[in-house]
XYZ file of C-alpha atoms in Angstrom:
656
model
C 69.831 39.627 -166.178
C 70.109 38.883 -162.459
C 68.497 42.231 -161.618
C 65.565 41.440 -163.937
C 65.090 38.013 -162.302
C 65.182 39.502 -158.790
C 62.642 42.188 -159.739
C 60.344 39.614 -161.347
C 60.481 37.501 -158.180
C 59.616 40.531 -156.045
C 56.693 41.429 -158.316
C 55.437 37.848 -158.206
C 55.702 37.804 -154.406
C 53.769 41.083 -154.123
C 51.112 39.739 -156.488
C 50.863 36.521 -154.458
C 50.451 38.454 -151.208
C 47.730 40.585 -152.806
C 45.884 37.471 -153.987
C 46.155 35.646 -150.665
C 44.833 38.673 -148.760
C 41.584 38.420 -150.721
C 41.237 34.653 -150.313
C 38.707 33.127 -147.918
C 37.673 29.566 -147.357
C 34.224 28.656 -148.703
C 31.516 29.819 -146.289
C 33.979 31.753 -144.116
C 34.098 35.103 -145.948
C 33.110 38.098 -143.773
C 29.693 39.684 -144.225
C 29.219 43.428 -143.791
C 26.071 44.953 -142.304
C 24.590 48.439 -142.625
C 22.111 50.344 -140.488
C 20.099 51.880 -143.322
C 17.249 50.155 -145.102
C 18.481 50.992 -148.579
C 19.461 48.120 -150.807
C 23.192 47.779 -150.910
C 25.128 45.045 -152.628
C 28.121 45.527 -150.339
C 26.354 45.164 -146.995
C 23.202 43.678 -145.500
C 20.635 45.073 -143.120
C 18.559 42.064 -142.075
C 19.730 39.642 -139.406
C 18.270 36.251 -138.636
C 19.088 33.719 -135.965
C 19.296 30.133 -137.181
C 18.579 27.253 -134.809
C 20.367 23.913 -134.769
C 19.614 20.563 -133.156
C 19.351 20.307 -129.380
C 21.619 17.949 -127.448
C 22.433 17.035 -123.870
C 25.338 15.616 -121.881
C 22.848 13.365 -120.087
C 21.355 11.855 -123.221
C 23.215 10.974 -126.411
C 20.064 11.270 -128.536
C 19.807 14.762 -130.128
C 16.509 16.207 -131.327
C 15.551 18.761 -133.909
C 14.444 22.204 -132.763
C 10.814 21.641 -133.700
C 10.595 18.465 -131.595
C 10.240 20.588 -128.423
C 7.415 22.752 -129.819
C 9.382 26.000 -129.789
C 8.685 29.008 -131.982
C 9.076 28.329 -135.686
C 9.601 30.555 -138.691
C 6.176 31.500 -140.064
C 7.645 33.023 -143.225
C 9.201 29.665 -144.183
C 12.585 31.105 -145.069
C 14.866 28.587 -146.805
C 17.142 26.519 -144.622
C 20.896 26.633 -145.286
C 22.162 23.712 -147.332
C 23.964 21.118 -145.210
C 27.032 19.235 -146.349
C 27.576 15.506 -145.917
C 29.486 15.909 -142.666
C 26.715 17.975 -141.078
C 24.078 15.410 -142.006
C 26.146 12.521 -140.630
C 26.789 14.462 -137.398
C 23.057 15.112 -137.077
C 23.108 18.895 -137.524
C 19.784 20.327 -138.659
C 20.041 24.104 -139.176
C 16.688 25.838 -139.608
C 15.478 29.488 -139.781
C 13.831 30.950 -136.686
C 11.346 33.756 -135.939
C 14.087 35.711 -134.173
C 14.663 38.404 -136.839
C 15.720 42.033 -136.546
C 17.506 44.882 -138.279
C 21.172 45.578 -137.749
C 21.841 48.386 -135.279
C 18.250 48.605 -134.001
C 17.922 47.740 -130.327
C 14.756 45.892 -129.429
C 13.102 45.242 -126.082
C 10.605 42.514 -125.280
C 9.759 41.446 -128.821
C 7.062 38.780 -128.826
C 8.158 35.775 -130.890
C 5.200 33.430 -130.418
C 2.748 31.898 -127.976
C 2.418 28.190 -127.238
C -0.757 26.928 -125.583
C -1.224 23.550 -123.928
C -4.863 22.758 -123.281
C -6.180 20.572 -120.510
C -7.603 17.290 -121.779
C -5.848 17.549 -125.146
C -3.682 14.420 -125.367
C -1.474 15.732 -128.174
C -0.945 19.057 -126.402
C -0.088 17.408 -123.084
C 2.307 15.028 -124.841
C 4.260 18.008 -126.206
C 4.305 19.591 -122.759
C 5.610 16.410 -121.133
C 8.328 16.137 -123.775
C 9.344 19.725 -123.014
C 9.542 18.891 -119.295
C 11.623 15.820 -120.059
C 14.009 17.922 -122.132
C 14.369 20.388 -119.258
C 15.060 17.596 -116.754
C 17.733 16.112 -119.041
C 19.381 19.520 -119.551
C 18.948 19.807 -123.316
C 20.748 22.773 -124.855
C 19.836 25.247 -127.575
C 22.425 25.935 -130.297
C 21.732 29.183 -132.117
C 23.755 30.661 -134.970
C 24.048 34.188 -136.328
C 26.393 35.213 -139.156
C 27.920 31.708 -139.062
C 28.875 32.372 -135.434
C 27.504 30.493 -132.407
C 25.503 32.545 -129.944
C 27.241 31.928 -126.630
C 26.117 31.807 -123.022
C 28.895 33.136 -120.770
C 28.857 32.441 -117.045
C 31.248 32.383 -114.109
C 33.191 29.231 -113.277
C 34.426 28.374 -109.808
C 38.158 28.958 -109.223
C 38.538 30.751 -112.559
C 38.890 34.515 -113.165
C 37.481 34.176 -116.692
C 33.953 33.469 -117.755
C 33.274 30.224 -119.568
C 31.467 30.830 -122.850
C 29.456 27.807 -123.957
C 28.180 27.500 -127.517
C 24.769 26.452 -126.217
C 22.336 27.450 -123.510
C 19.739 25.366 -121.650
C 16.073 25.279 -122.572
C 15.235 25.500 -118.870
C 16.064 24.177 -115.428
C 14.494 21.826 -112.929
C 13.977 21.721 -109.178
C 13.239 18.193 -107.922
C 10.493 17.165 -105.533
C 13.082 17.130 -102.758
C 13.975 20.736 -103.543
C 17.314 19.880 -105.160
C 18.302 22.599 -107.626
C 19.477 21.099 -110.911
C 21.691 22.482 -113.645
C 21.058 26.118 -114.696
C 18.669 26.963 -111.844
C 21.706 28.121 -109.852
C 21.967 31.272 -111.992
C 19.135 32.959 -110.053
C 17.533 32.681 -106.638
C 14.028 32.812 -108.125
C 14.242 29.217 -109.387
C 13.732 27.448 -106.069
C 10.196 26.021 -105.947
C 10.195 22.240 -105.507
C 8.888 19.944 -108.245
C 8.929 22.732 -110.817
C 10.241 22.993 -114.361
C 11.331 26.509 -115.320
C 11.302 27.110 -119.061
C 13.657 29.801 -120.353
C 11.178 31.648 -122.531
C 13.013 34.997 -122.707
C 16.503 35.765 -124.000
C 18.551 38.951 -123.877
C 20.908 39.030 -126.860
C 23.932 41.333 -126.963
C 25.575 41.626 -130.373
C 29.045 43.126 -130.567
C 30.244 44.498 -133.895
C 33.216 46.297 -135.393
C 32.404 49.432 -137.381
C 34.140 49.555 -140.740
C 34.765 53.294 -140.812
C 38.304 53.905 -141.969
C 38.727 50.266 -142.969
C 38.885 48.638 -146.383
C 35.220 47.644 -146.342
C 31.856 49.361 -145.974
C 29.476 48.695 -143.103
C 30.176 46.696 -139.957
C 31.119 43.109 -139.111
C 29.775 41.047 -136.252
C 32.260 40.027 -133.566
C 30.178 38.108 -131.051
C 26.640 37.341 -129.951
C 26.037 36.578 -126.279
C 22.794 35.499 -124.710
C 21.311 35.545 -121.218
C 18.324 33.184 -120.856
C 15.662 33.677 -118.227
C 12.225 32.450 -117.247
C 9.443 35.059 -117.137
C 5.763 34.676 -116.347
C 4.702 37.387 -118.773
C 1.816 39.715 -118.094
C -0.318 40.007 -121.218
C -2.447 43.133 -121.774
C -4.392 42.787 -124.993
C -1.640 42.798 -127.679
C 1.283 43.771 -125.454
C 3.564 41.495 -123.447
C 5.382 42.733 -120.355
C 8.926 41.345 -119.843
C 9.699 43.226 -116.631
C 7.954 40.669 -114.436
C 10.198 39.192 -111.749
C 8.114 36.041 -111.331
C 9.455 33.006 -113.203
C 7.468 30.789 -115.544
C 7.289 27.466 -113.741
C 5.606 24.268 -114.876
C 4.514 21.964 -112.085
C 5.624 18.385 -112.377
C 2.222 16.712 -111.953
C -0.083 19.552 -113.033
C -2.186 18.974 -116.156
C -3.807 22.417 -116.158
C -3.884 24.606 -119.223
C -0.606 26.428 -119.810
C 0.309 29.374 -122.028
C 4.002 30.059 -122.693
C 5.014 33.332 -124.342
C 8.456 33.456 -125.959
C 10.114 36.877 -126.133
C 13.530 38.350 -126.835
C 15.498 41.578 -126.528
C 18.412 42.696 -128.707
C 21.172 45.166 -127.955
C 24.007 46.209 -130.300
C 27.415 47.271 -128.958
C 30.130 48.889 -131.083
C 33.629 47.620 -130.299
C 36.659 48.959 -132.148
C 39.209 47.050 -130.072
C 38.563 43.674 -131.692
C 38.958 42.404 -135.217
C 36.706 40.134 -137.231
C 39.520 37.635 -137.814
C 39.835 36.968 -134.069
C 36.154 36.778 -133.192
C 36.391 33.096 -132.202
C 39.143 33.795 -129.690
C 36.887 34.623 -126.757
C 35.203 31.215 -127.091
C 38.410 29.221 -127.437
C 40.309 31.144 -124.787
C 37.605 30.449 -122.203
C 38.585 26.778 -122.336
C 41.572 26.575 -119.952
C 43.246 23.524 -121.419
C 46.336 24.865 -123.188
C 48.695 23.984 -120.323
C 47.290 20.477 -120.214
C 47.942 20.075 -123.947
C 51.553 21.126 -123.450
C 51.823 18.638 -120.592
C 50.464 15.971 -122.939
C 53.105 16.771 -125.541
C 55.924 16.735 -122.971
C 54.660 13.451 -121.536
C 54.605 11.884 -125.002
C 58.049 13.244 -125.879
C 59.539 11.770 -122.698
C 58.138 8.360 -123.646
C 59.527 8.661 -127.178
C 62.964 9.732 -125.930
C 62.995 6.832 -123.483
C 62.110 4.342 -126.208
C 64.547 5.880 -128.673
C 67.294 5.597 -126.082
C 66.538 1.917 -125.595
C 66.457 1.371 -129.337
C 69.796 3.133 -129.690
C 71.476 1.239 -126.866
C 70.031 -2.228 -127.388
C 69.312 -2.493 -131.069
C 71.839 -0.279 -132.790
C 74.699 -1.217 -130.494
C 73.937 -4.879 -129.750
C 72.536 -5.574 -133.187
C 75.519 -4.035 -134.932
C 77.830 -6.208 -132.833
C 75.783 -9.327 -133.631
C 75.825 -8.657 -137.371
C 79.580 -8.035 -137.361
C 80.211 -11.253 -135.395
C 77.949 -13.337 -137.624
C 79.632 -12.055 -140.788
C 83.091 -12.759 -139.355
C 82.040 -16.319 -138.546
C 80.739 -16.762 -142.087
C 84.065 -15.604 -143.507
C 85.960 -18.004 -141.228
C 83.767 -20.957 -142.187
C 82.658 -21.727 -138.627
C 79.062 -20.537 -138.839
C 77.511 -23.959 -138.345
C 79.096 -24.397 -134.943
C 78.794 -20.812 -133.760
C 75.287 -19.790 -134.789
C 73.151 -18.492 -131.943
C 70.489 -15.913 -131.145
C 68.276 -14.397 -133.792
C 70.343 -15.730 -136.696
C 69.272 -19.289 -135.847
C 65.759 -18.601 -137.194
C 66.839 -17.062 -140.522
C 65.339 -20.020 -142.362
C 61.910 -19.548 -140.765
C 61.578 -15.830 -140.105
C 59.805 -15.224 -143.432
C 57.654 -18.336 -143.251
C 54.094 -17.291 -144.225
C 51.826 -16.911 -141.206
C 48.477 -18.496 -140.607
C 45.462 -16.520 -141.853
C 47.669 -14.528 -144.219
C 44.591 -13.394 -146.135
C 43.059 -11.767 -143.052
C 46.393 -10.200 -142.075
C 46.805 -8.613 -145.506
C 43.259 -7.210 -145.375
C 43.907 -5.727 -141.913
C 47.160 -4.125 -143.053
C 45.554 -2.712 -146.196
C 42.705 -1.146 -144.228
C 45.077 0.142 -141.533
C 47.272 1.828 -144.148
C 44.220 3.479 -145.683
C 43.111 4.785 -142.273
C 46.608 5.993 -141.361
C 47.078 8.071 -144.506
C 43.540 9.423 -144.192
C 44.222 10.662 -140.641
C 47.563 12.165 -141.656
C 46.072 14.148 -144.539
C 43.019 15.203 -142.499
C 45.150 16.529 -139.640
C 47.356 18.310 -142.179
C 44.330 20.135 -143.618
C 43.126 20.907 -140.095
C 46.488 22.431 -139.141
C 46.296 24.674 -142.215
C 42.913 26.000 -141.060
C 40.703 24.367 -143.685
C 38.720 22.477 -141.020
C 38.106 25.286 -138.536
C 35.047 25.186 -136.222
C 33.439 27.907 -138.345
C 33.371 25.545 -141.330
C 30.713 23.222 -139.934
C 30.787 19.609 -141.048
C 34.066 20.046 -142.911
C 35.957 17.621 -140.663
C 33.569 14.701 -141.176
C 33.200 15.478 -144.875
C 36.974 15.463 -145.297
C 37.269 12.159 -143.424
C 34.611 10.437 -145.531
C 35.905 11.739 -148.857
C 39.528 10.880 -148.074
C 38.606 7.421 -146.803
C 36.766 6.684 -150.037
C 39.453 8.150 -152.306
C 42.278 6.329 -150.499
C 40.654 2.934 -151.075
C 43.194 2.367 -153.854
C 45.983 2.605 -151.259
C 44.265 -0.003 -149.102
C 43.812 -2.330 -152.064
C 47.435 -1.902 -153.135
C 48.970 -2.651 -149.735
C 46.608 -5.553 -149.132
C 47.602 -7.090 -152.457
C 51.319 -6.576 -151.826
C 51.213 -8.223 -148.382
C 49.027 -11.075 -149.625
C 51.410 -11.765 -152.498
C 54.334 -11.627 -150.052
C 52.853 -14.408 -147.895
C 52.316 -16.576 -150.961
C 48.582 -16.069 -151.385
C 47.010 -17.139 -154.669
C 43.302 -16.345 -154.196
C 43.616 -12.765 -155.373
C 39.892 -12.409 -156.111
C 38.999 -13.267 -152.529
C 41.616 -10.839 -151.274
C 40.167 -7.941 -153.257
C 36.599 -8.757 -152.199
C 37.537 -9.023 -148.527
C 39.468 -5.752 -148.693
C 36.531 -3.991 -150.327
C 33.747 -5.290 -148.113
C 34.953 -6.820 -144.818
C 35.733 -3.847 -142.588
C 33.710 -1.216 -144.511
C 30.751 -3.591 -144.377
C 31.246 -4.241 -140.663
C 31.408 -0.522 -139.881
C 28.421 0.280 -142.090
C 26.408 -2.574 -140.548
C 27.036 -1.323 -136.992
C 26.338 2.235 -138.100
C 23.046 1.147 -139.699
C 21.918 -0.649 -136.518
C 22.741 2.452 -134.456
C 20.858 4.541 -136.982
C 17.797 2.311 -136.543
C 17.906 3.028 -132.805
C 17.977 6.756 -133.572
C 15.107 6.364 -136.027
C 12.930 4.722 -133.382
C 13.571 7.722 -131.094
C 12.832 10.187 -133.941
C 16.202 11.798 -133.354
C 17.732 14.434 -135.607
C 20.902 12.331 -135.693
C 19.092 9.619 -137.650
C 20.573 9.656 -141.139
C 17.912 10.202 -143.827
C 17.375 7.425 -146.332
C 18.705 9.580 -149.168
C 21.976 10.135 -147.286
C 22.311 6.391 -146.658
C 21.890 5.848 -150.393
C 24.577 8.482 -151.033
C 26.959 6.732 -148.618
C 26.302 3.396 -150.323
C 26.914 5.052 -153.696
C 30.271 6.359 -152.451
C 31.131 2.887 -151.182
C 30.071 0.811 -154.204
C 30.572 3.456 -156.876
C 33.910 4.936 -155.784
C 35.576 2.978 -152.981
C 35.139 -0.536 -154.415
C 36.411 0.328 -157.934
C 39.391 2.151 -156.438
C 40.153 -0.874 -154.245
C 40.130 -3.098 -157.324
C 42.369 -0.623 -159.139
C 44.888 -0.511 -156.308
C 44.845 -4.300 -155.972
C 45.428 -4.635 -159.724
C 48.646 -2.619 -159.536
C 49.637 -4.440 -156.336
C 49.291 -7.909 -157.873
C 50.844 -6.774 -161.134
C 54.127 -5.923 -159.436
C 56.490 -8.801 -158.594
C 56.400 -10.124 -155.056
C 58.739 -8.595 -152.498
C 61.957 -10.599 -152.462
C 62.967 -11.625 -148.962
C 66.704 -11.608 -148.180
C 66.851 -15.226 -146.915
C 65.415 -18.532 -148.083
C 62.742 -20.293 -146.080
C 63.361 -23.877 -144.965
C 60.908 -26.551 -146.023
C 60.573 -27.989 -142.507
C 59.604 -25.505 -139.777
C 62.012 -25.130 -136.912
C 60.701 -26.074 -133.489
C 60.197 -23.075 -131.219
C 61.835 -23.661 -127.822
C 59.956 -23.220 -124.563
C 59.525 -19.516 -123.888
C 59.812 -17.667 -120.613
C 56.885 -15.707 -119.218
C 58.354 -12.475 -120.627
C 58.543 -13.726 -124.217
C 55.246 -15.590 -124.416
C 52.739 -14.041 -126.837
C 49.986 -12.860 -124.483
C 52.121 -11.007 -121.885
C 54.109 -9.260 -124.602
C 50.994 -8.245 -126.518
C 49.421 -6.853 -123.342
C 52.596 -4.923 -122.448
C 53.097 -3.655 -126.002
C 50.072 -1.359 -125.986
C 50.837 0.435 -122.709
C 53.417 2.938 -123.971
C 51.520 3.992 -127.147
C 48.391 4.509 -125.086
C 50.371 6.553 -122.565
C 51.241 8.972 -125.367
C 47.645 9.666 -126.359
C 45.423 9.287 -123.317
C 45.473 13.007 -122.413
C 44.499 14.047 -125.938
C 41.964 11.239 -125.907
C 40.228 12.896 -122.960
C 39.689 16.109 -124.945
C 38.540 14.189 -128.020
C 35.938 12.315 -125.969
C 34.864 15.613 -124.412
C 34.382 17.013 -127.894
C 32.287 14.030 -128.989
C 30.154 13.356 -125.926
C 30.255 16.618 -123.918
C 29.788 18.834 -127.003
C 32.913 20.911 -126.457
C 34.911 22.477 -129.271
C 38.176 20.737 -130.143
C 40.546 23.059 -131.980
C 44.084 22.002 -130.932
C 44.794 20.216 -134.214
C 48.474 21.191 -134.100
C 48.853 19.356 -130.797
C 46.887 16.425 -132.152
C 49.087 16.213 -135.249
C 52.215 16.079 -133.071
C 50.647 13.412 -130.867
C 49.784 11.403 -133.983
C 53.397 11.522 -135.154
C 54.533 10.508 -131.660
C 52.030 7.631 -131.750
C 53.542 6.405 -135.026
C 57.038 6.492 -133.558
C 56.044 4.876 -130.266
C 54.111 2.008 -131.879
C 57.003 1.359 -134.262
C 59.729 1.387 -131.608
C 57.781 -0.686 -129.095
C 56.968 -3.370 -131.651
C 60.502 -3.485 -133.034
C 62.003 -3.788 -129.566
C 59.727 -6.674 -128.551
C 60.209 -8.321 -131.942
C 63.981 -8.297 -131.405
C 63.579 -9.963 -128.003
C 61.374 -12.674 -129.534
C 63.839 -13.386 -132.333
C 66.684 -13.638 -129.816
C 64.548 -16.199 -127.965
C 64.347 -18.163 -131.271
C 60.651 -17.416 -131.749
C 60.195 -16.518 -135.418
C 56.389 -16.069 -135.310
C 56.466 -12.286 -135.591
C 53.819 -11.631 -138.253
C 50.640 -11.604 -136.215
C 52.439 -10.803 -132.980
C 53.762 -7.518 -134.368
C 50.258 -6.551 -135.511
C 48.594 -7.482 -132.225
C 51.303 -5.923 -130.033
C 50.644 -2.373 -131.159
C 47.033 -3.112 -132.080
C 46.342 -3.921 -128.428
C 46.443 -0.173 -127.826
C 42.848 -0.204 -129.027
C 41.906 -2.452 -126.098
C 43.284 0.161 -123.710
C 41.278 2.757 -125.617
C 38.132 0.712 -125.000
C 38.934 0.319 -121.297
C 39.502 4.065 -121.005
C 36.186 4.697 -122.776
C 34.445 2.575 -120.139
C 36.196 4.573 -117.411
C 35.154 7.840 -119.099
C 31.563 6.631 -119.352
C 31.428 5.651 -115.685
C 33.190 8.689 -114.193
C 32.767 11.670 -116.541
C 29.341 11.184 -118.095
C 25.888 11.165 -116.552
C 24.202 9.340 -119.419
C 20.957 7.582 -118.554
C 18.789 5.227 -120.567
C 19.452 1.956 -122.363
C 19.347 3.505 -125.831
C 21.975 6.129 -124.992
C 24.224 3.464 -123.448
C 23.797 1.267 -126.523
C 24.661 4.183 -128.810
C 27.722 5.140 -126.751
C 29.277 1.697 -126.831
C 28.248 1.132 -130.448
C 30.084 4.231 -131.662
C 32.952 3.461 -129.283
C 33.338 -0.008 -130.822
C 33.672 1.549 -134.288
C 36.377 3.933 -133.026
C 38.234 1.114 -131.238
C 38.111 -1.133 -134.308
C 39.512 1.517 -136.643
C 42.116 2.608 -134.099
C 43.288 -0.986 -133.567
C 43.660 -1.470 -137.319
C 45.700 1.735 -137.500
C 48.091 0.957 -134.637
C 48.387 -2.704 -135.612
C 49.387 -1.748 -139.144
C 51.996 0.693 -137.856
C 53.586 -2.024 -135.721
C 53.482 -4.621 -138.488
C 55.071 -2.414 -141.147
C 57.796 -1.243 -138.743
C 58.564 -4.812 -137.690
C 58.617 -6.042 -141.289
C 61.055 -3.303 -142.251
C 63.232 -4.133 -139.242
C 63.313 -7.887 -139.945
C 63.941 -7.302 -143.649
C 66.891 -5.035 -142.903
C 68.651 -7.111 -140.227
C 68.458 -10.376 -142.160
C 69.455 -8.595 -145.328
C 72.614 -7.338 -143.564
C 73.712 -10.821 -142.444
C 75.656 -13.149 -144.701
C 73.758 -16.424 -144.805
C 75.223 -19.522 -146.408
């Protein structure tokens, strides 16, 4: 019988391995290509480059590809369907006229011609917008086979090339002759007050031949691009790309201009690389792994330091206090010998002011915390890889909506604990206060993007879909969670609350609320500020963030640090006979969000070159949303840890 069970387990394991080898995430399955023109269900022959929105590190406002009057697809091929996350992030993927056959090298293929006539106001407006985009260093983002086409260039003090997922639309030389941005790649871009448009691209596609493998055809490994500016010579129907002279647009010249867009394609067979590792050359060109390890070690040192203090002060001192208090109770001398944190046992669970608002904050913070935990878990498992565009934002939105029941439940439980009776108001505030505030700010920011005709402006249909998710899914789930929360009996506190509040003695400067709240957020922020730098780079400098394993560890460390810091300060306050811990515990760890906002200001002033009032307004608007949600998260962590700590220590003491 045992032999049969062992064999069945082995067969099941082999079957499971066979199944998992053929499993791919949606949209991430490999595509095989063939060189022949014959129809083949197993491999494709046609290749097309898709274009995405254009963005810049100098301007937060992204624009769609067609806004700059580039070549468009004349055959009107269908655009790929975009998920909710892509639409919210402002991605607009469209087909392009850059089409070719697999394995066929092409030289100087003419894509299109754009003419700007003198005296034509509409034509000159498009030309000026193109010049503005060049001066603000807007970047193309092209896609082939669900893979970004990269621009690889040398970086100072680095042996490796940096491979960016975008390439500039051109470069600019100022009136003073200052060479800006990508003009440094060649010595032919030097004429003052000139805009050089990159109207020619050399594309090198690397592929892995499938001969001898388990599939037919070949799979693409990488696509690299080299942009250049060429003043093409046109002879009847032919365009010459061998011209050395660059295509420059004068800053103040309104003369007629013709811009020819061309491209060349070269295929390279590489058997040394595998399809599964084709993203490695992009990720490895970002030399930040050592810094991530330094971030983890820095955070671990802080956690070990705090844990040591907790072990020495709380576990040792607290255990001695509890033993002494219980001995005094047994001897009948507690009335004369009471001191320290036991003195406030009759007031420590006195309901705080604004208990309704506190319960709503805790409910929303719990919802955000679980959402982040689950999202990072999926990301660590590879479900939210960079190749699966928009998956991260889609996962965040869906989880936030589905976890509304958790927020409603915790809000109801805390509100019932503090003696609240207006349960209808509690549910309504939980459903609409913070989601409404975030949506209102987001809508105002979206109006600013609409006025600029940006691709990041959310379409009206998507706004309706978001409202449907809010009112049709989130609100009912909040009511459901609140129903179960109010249905359960209130949490029984271990000590009775006195009818008359005890007077809080005069506090020293170290135990007053404001200094402690300000100090409480320093250590949690110290654990995350290095990872925060890379997250801000990903958002505002358009770099790929892929270290989700590091981020998950930092998130766990943040939970521990917020909890230990708040518990430690709460113990000091109780020893000073200050029993007002409810809001203080929330604000102590929640103040980490203030440090996040200060760091965002520092990042804006020192790392970004953003210009324009609209871009500044958008930056601080989105930053405020992040700070608000982060403060709710950290504040909830501190409150729940402090509540558990207070509940346990007063439950362990014998009170007459």
